[in-house]
mmCIF file with all atom_site columns, C-alpha atoms in Angstrom:
data_model
loop_
_atom_site.group_PDB
_atom_site.id
_atom_site.type_symbol
_atom_site.label_atom_id
_atom_site.label_alt_id
_atom_site.label_comp_id
_atom_site.label_asym_id
_atom_site.label_entity_id
_atom_site.label_seq_id
_atom_site.pdbx_PDB_ins_code
_atom_site.Cartn_x
_atom_site.Cartn_y
_atom_site.Cartn_z
_atom_site.occupancy
_atom_site.B_iso_or_equiv
_atom_site.pdbx_formal_charge
_atom_site.auth_seq_id
_atom_site.auth_comp_id
_atom_site.auth_asym_id
_atom_site.auth_atom_id
_atom_site.pdbx_PDB_model_num
ATOM 1   C CA . MET A 1 1   ? 65.277 36.192 140.660 1.00 94.00 ? 143 MET A CA 1
ATOM 2   C CA . ALA A 1 2   ? 68.255 34.998 142.725 1.00 95.00 ? 144 ALA A CA 1
ATOM 3   C CA . TRP A 1 3   ? 70.641 35.978 139.930 1.00 94.00 ? 145 TRP A CA 1
ATOM 4   C CA . LEU A 1 4   ? 69.183 39.488 139.840 1.00 97.00 ? 146 LEU A CA 1
ATOM 5   C CA . ILE A 1 5   ? 69.650 39.753 143.604 1.00 98.00 ? 147 ILE A CA 1
ATOM 6   C CA . LEU A 1 6   ? 73.231 38.508 143.268 1.00 97.00 ? 148 LEU A CA 1
ATOM 7   C CA . PHE A 1 7   ? 73.930 40.991 140.461 1.00 97.00 ? 149 PHE A CA 1
ATOM 8   C CA . SER A 1 8   ? 72.589 43.773 142.686 1.00 98.00 ? 150 SER A CA 1
ATOM 9   C CA . ALA A 1 9   ? 74.814 42.567 145.529 1.00 98.00 ? 151 ALA A CA 1
ATOM 10  C CA . GLY A 1 10  ? 77.812 42.763 143.187 1.00 98.00 ? 152 GLY A CA 1
ATOM 11  C CA . LEU A 1 11  ? 76.975 46.320 142.147 1.00 98.00 ? 153 LEU A CA 1
ATOM 12  C CA . VAL A 1 12  ? 76.574 47.400 145.759 1.00 98.00 ? 154 VAL A CA 1
ATOM 13  C CA . GLU A 1 13  ? 79.891 45.681 146.548 1.00 98.00 ? 155 GLU A CA 1
ATOM 14  C CA . ILE A 1 14  ? 81.535 47.978 143.988 1.00 98.00 ? 156 ILE A CA 1
ATOM 15  C CA . VAL A 1 15  ? 80.036 51.013 145.734 1.00 98.00 ? 157 VAL A CA 1
ATOM 16  C CA . PHE A 1 16  ? 81.309 49.643 149.049 1.00 98.00 ? 158 PHE A CA 1
ATOM 17  C CA . ALA A 1 17  ? 84.863 49.178 147.803 1.00 97.00 ? 159 ALA A CA 1
ATOM 18  C CA . LEU A 1 18  ? 85.001 52.583 146.117 1.00 97.00 ? 160 LEU A CA 1
ATOM 19  C CA . SER A 1 19  ? 83.679 54.281 149.231 1.00 97.00 ? 161 SER A CA 1
ATOM 20  C CA . LEU A 1 20  ? 86.656 52.888 151.145 1.00 96.00 ? 162 LEU A CA 1
ATOM 21  C CA . LYS A 1 21  ? 88.890 55.103 149.012 1.00 94.00 ? 163 LYS A CA 1
ATOM 22  C CA . TYR A 1 22  ? 86.818 58.197 149.749 1.00 95.00 ? 164 TYR A CA 1
ATOM 23  C CA . ASN A 1 23  ? 86.148 57.763 153.477 1.00 95.00 ? 165 ASN A CA 1
ATOM 24  C CA . GLN A 1 24  ? 89.867 58.189 154.278 1.00 94.00 ? 166 GLN A CA 1
ATOM 25  C CA . GLY A 1 25  ? 89.988 55.773 157.182 1.00 95.00 ? 167 GLY A CA 1
ATOM 26  C CA . PHE A 1 26  ? 86.477 56.627 158.355 1.00 96.00 ? 168 PHE A CA 1
ATOM 27  C CA . THR A 1 27  ? 87.461 60.262 158.922 1.00 96.00 ? 169 THR A CA 1
ATOM 28  C CA . ARG A 1 28  ? 84.866 61.670 156.492 1.00 96.00 ? 170 ARG A CA 1
ATOM 29  C CA . LEU A 1 29  ? 81.233 61.363 157.565 1.00 97.00 ? 171 LEU A CA 1
ATOM 30  C CA . TRP A 1 30  ? 79.260 60.894 154.327 1.00 97.00 ? 172 TRP A CA 1
ATOM 31  C CA . PRO A 1 31  ? 81.662 58.528 152.593 1.00 97.00 ? 173 PRO A CA 1
ATOM 32  C CA . SER A 1 32  ? 81.881 56.569 155.857 1.00 97.00 ? 174 SER A CA 1
ATOM 33  C CA . LEU A 1 33  ? 78.094 56.256 155.984 1.00 98.00 ? 175 LEU A CA 1
ATOM 34  C CA . VAL A 1 34  ? 78.078 55.091 152.355 1.00 98.00 ? 176 VAL A CA 1
ATOM 35  C CA . THR A 1 35  ? 80.704 52.491 153.282 1.00 98.00 ? 177 THR A CA 1
ATOM 36  C CA . MET A 1 36  ? 78.651 51.160 156.179 1.00 98.00 ? 178 MET A CA 1
ATOM 37  C CA . VAL A 1 37  ? 75.302 51.117 154.375 1.00 98.00 ? 179 VAL A CA 1
ATOM 38  C CA . SER A 1 38  ? 76.669 49.616 151.168 1.00 98.00 ? 180 SER A CA 1
ATOM 39  C CA . GLY A 1 39  ? 78.675 46.986 153.045 1.00 98.00 ? 181 GLY A CA 1
ATOM 40  C CA . ILE A 1 40  ? 75.663 45.841 155.049 1.00 98.00 ? 182 ILE A CA 1
ATOM 41  C CA . SER A 1 41  ? 73.450 45.963 151.949 1.00 98.00 ? 183 SER A CA 1
ATOM 42  C CA . SER A 1 42  ? 75.880 43.996 149.813 1.00 98.00 ? 184 SER A CA 1
ATOM 43  C CA . PHE A 1 43  ? 76.235 41.252 152.430 1.00 98.00 ? 185 PHE A CA 1
ATOM 44  C CA . GLY A 1 44  ? 72.481 41.197 152.968 1.00 98.00 ? 186 GLY A CA 1
ATOM 45  C CA . LEU A 1 45  ? 71.789 40.767 149.264 1.00 98.00 ? 187 LEU A CA 1
ATOM 46  C CA . LEU A 1 46  ? 74.446 38.059 149.019 1.00 98.00 ? 188 LEU A CA 1
ATOM 47  C CA . MET A 1 47  ? 72.862 36.192 151.946 1.00 98.00 ? 189 MET A CA 1
ATOM 48  C CA . TRP A 1 48  ? 69.483 36.446 150.246 1.00 98.00 ? 190 TRP A CA 1
ATOM 49  C CA . ALA A 1 49  ? 70.893 35.123 146.950 1.00 98.00 ? 191 ALA A CA 1
ATOM 50  C CA . ILE A 1 50  ? 72.580 32.110 148.575 1.00 97.00 ? 192 ILE A CA 1
ATOM 51  C CA . LYS A 1 51  ? 69.248 30.905 149.890 1.00 97.00 ? 193 LYS A CA 1
ATOM 52  C CA . THR A 1 52  ? 68.698 29.674 146.323 1.00 96.00 ? 194 THR A CA 1
ATOM 53  C CA . LEU A 1 53  ? 72.052 29.720 144.529 1.00 95.00 ? 195 LEU A CA 1
ATOM 54  C CA . PRO A 1 54  ? 74.995 27.455 145.346 1.00 95.00 ? 196 PRO A CA 1
ATOM 55  C CA . LEU A 1 55  ? 77.285 29.168 147.861 1.00 95.00 ? 197 LEU A CA 1
ATOM 56  C CA . GLY A 1 56  ? 80.497 28.679 145.867 1.00 93.00 ? 198 GLY A CA 1
ATOM 57  C CA . THR A 1 57  ? 78.985 30.025 142.674 1.00 94.00 ? 199 THR A CA 1
ATOM 58  C CA . ALA A 1 58  ? 77.324 33.001 144.343 1.00 96.00 ? 200 ALA A CA 1
ATOM 59  C CA . TYR A 1 59  ? 80.401 33.987 146.323 1.00 96.00 ? 201 TYR A CA 1
ATOM 60  C CA . ALA A 1 60  ? 82.694 33.687 143.300 1.00 95.00 ? 202 ALA A CA 1
ATOM 61  C CA . VAL A 1 61  ? 80.377 35.803 141.164 1.00 96.00 ? 203 VAL A CA 1
ATOM 62  C CA . TRP A 1 62  ? 79.959 38.402 143.922 1.00 97.00 ? 204 TRP A CA 1
ATOM 63  C CA . THR A 1 63  ? 83.680 38.778 144.530 1.00 97.00 ? 205 THR A CA 1
ATOM 64  C CA . GLY A 1 64  ? 84.455 38.643 140.819 1.00 96.00 ? 206 GLY A CA 1
ATOM 65  C CA . MET A 1 65  ? 81.973 41.394 140.042 1.00 97.00 ? 207 MET A CA 1
ATOM 66  C CA . GLY A 1 66  ? 83.437 43.502 142.817 1.00 97.00 ? 208 GLY A CA 1
ATOM 67  C CA . ALA A 1 67  ? 87.004 42.919 141.669 1.00 97.00 ? 209 ALA A CA 1
ATOM 68  C CA . VAL A 1 68  ? 86.325 43.650 138.008 1.00 98.00 ? 210 VAL A CA 1
ATOM 69  C CA . GLY A 1 69  ? 84.101 46.638 138.734 1.00 98.00 ? 211 GLY A CA 1
ATOM 70  C CA . VAL A 1 70  ? 86.564 48.250 141.122 1.00 98.00 ? 212 VAL A CA 1
ATOM 71  C CA . ALA A 1 71  ? 89.524 47.550 138.828 1.00 98.00 ? 213 ALA A CA 1
ATOM 72  C CA . LEU A 1 72  ? 87.743 49.128 135.851 1.00 98.00 ? 214 LEU A CA 1
ATOM 73  C CA . LEU A 1 73  ? 86.642 52.131 137.874 1.00 97.00 ? 215 LEU A CA 1
ATOM 74  C CA . GLY A 1 74  ? 90.175 52.419 139.245 1.00 97.00 ? 216 GLY A CA 1
ATOM 75  C CA . ILE A 1 75  ? 91.383 52.747 135.670 1.00 97.00 ? 217 ILE A CA 1
ATOM 76  C CA . LEU A 1 76  ? 88.725 55.341 134.840 1.00 97.00 ? 218 LEU A CA 1
ATOM 77  C CA . LEU A 1 77  ? 88.626 57.366 138.065 1.00 96.00 ? 219 LEU A CA 1
ATOM 78  C CA . PHE A 1 78  ? 92.119 57.047 139.498 1.00 96.00 ? 220 PHE A CA 1
ATOM 79  C CA . LYS A 1 79  ? 94.238 56.659 136.354 1.00 96.00 ? 221 LYS A CA 1
ATOM 80  C CA . GLU A 1 80  ? 95.424 53.195 137.394 1.00 97.00 ? 222 GLU A CA 1
ATOM 81  C CA . SER A 1 81  ? 97.300 51.101 134.860 1.00 96.00 ? 223 SER A CA 1
ATOM 82  C CA . ALA A 1 82  ? 95.359 49.779 131.872 1.00 97.00 ? 224 ALA A CA 1
ATOM 83  C CA . ASP A 1 83  ? 98.147 47.695 130.350 1.00 97.00 ? 225 ASP A CA 1
ATOM 84  C CA . TRP A 1 84  ? 97.255 44.605 128.379 1.00 97.00 ? 226 TRP A CA 1
ATOM 85  C CA . TYR A 1 85  ? 98.242 42.195 131.180 1.00 97.00 ? 227 TYR A CA 1
ATOM 86  C CA . ARG A 1 86  ? 95.739 43.789 133.502 1.00 96.00 ? 228 ARG A CA 1
ATOM 87  C CA . LEU A 1 87  ? 92.988 43.913 130.881 1.00 97.00 ? 229 LEU A CA 1
ATOM 88  C CA . LEU A 1 88  ? 93.644 40.259 130.002 1.00 97.00 ? 230 LEU A CA 1
ATOM 89  C CA . ALA A 1 89  ? 93.381 39.305 133.671 1.00 96.00 ? 231 ALA A CA 1
ATOM 90  C CA . LEU A 1 90  ? 90.077 41.168 133.982 1.00 97.00 ? 232 LEU A CA 1
ATOM 91  C CA . THR A 1 91  ? 88.821 39.422 130.846 1.00 97.00 ? 233 THR A CA 1
ATOM 92  C CA . LEU A 1 92  ? 89.676 36.070 132.402 1.00 97.00 ? 234 LEU A CA 1
ATOM 93  C CA . VAL A 1 93  ? 87.768 36.953 135.577 1.00 96.00 ? 235 VAL A CA 1
ATOM 94  C CA . ILE A 1 94  ? 84.754 37.985 133.492 1.00 96.00 ? 236 ILE A CA 1
ATOM 95  C CA . SER A 1 95  ? 85.010 34.703 131.558 1.00 96.00 ? 237 SER A CA 1
ATOM 96  C CA . GLY A 1 96  ? 84.958 32.825 134.848 1.00 94.00 ? 238 GLY A CA 1
ATOM 97  C CA . ILE A 1 97  ? 81.874 34.694 136.044 1.00 93.00 ? 239 ILE A CA 1
ATOM 98  C CA . VAL A 1 98  ? 80.063 33.984 132.766 1.00 93.00 ? 240 VAL A CA 1
ATOM 99  C CA . GLY A 1 99  ? 81.143 30.340 132.941 1.00 92.00 ? 241 GLY A CA 1
ATOM 100 C CA . LEU A 1 100 ? 79.747 29.983 136.443 1.00 89.00 ? 242 LEU A CA 1
ATOM 101 C CA . LYS A 1 101 ? 76.452 31.478 135.335 1.00 87.00 ? 243 LYS A CA 1
ATOM 102 C CA . LEU A 1 102 ? 76.238 29.212 132.300 1.00 89.00 ? 244 LEU A CA 1
ATOM 103 C CA . THR A 1 103 ? 76.904 26.081 134.342 1.00 87.00 ? 245 THR A CA 1
ATOM 104 C CA . ASP A 1 104 ? 74.401 26.910 137.085 1.00 78.00 ? 246 ASP A CA 1
ATOM 105 C CA . THR A 1 105 ? 71.179 24.904 136.979 1.00 72.00 ? 247 THR A CA 1
ATOM 106 C CA . HIS A 1 106 ? 69.073 27.514 138.856 1.00 64.00 ? 248 HIS A CA 1
#
C-alpha cells in the first residue's frame, strides 16, 4: 500500500512541476491553484508513504519520478531536446528507481 501511495505522490509531483510552467509566476489563477493543491497533495502523500517506507528510498523514488516525468513531458509538450544523452540519463534514473524498489524489504 505504501508503494501505491508513493507512486501517487510521484504522479502528483509531476502535475505540480508542470503547473509551475503554466502559472507564470503565480499570475494566472487556475494554474496557480493547481500548483498549490498539487504541491500540498504531493508532500502529504510522501509524508504518508514514509510512515512505512525508508525515508531515503521514498524520497529518491519521489524525486526521480518527478524528474523523469517532467523531463519526458517537457520533450512531448515543449519540444525540449530528446537527444540520446538525455534519454540515456533518464534511463539511468529509471534504473535507479527500479533498483530501489527491488531492494526494499517492505
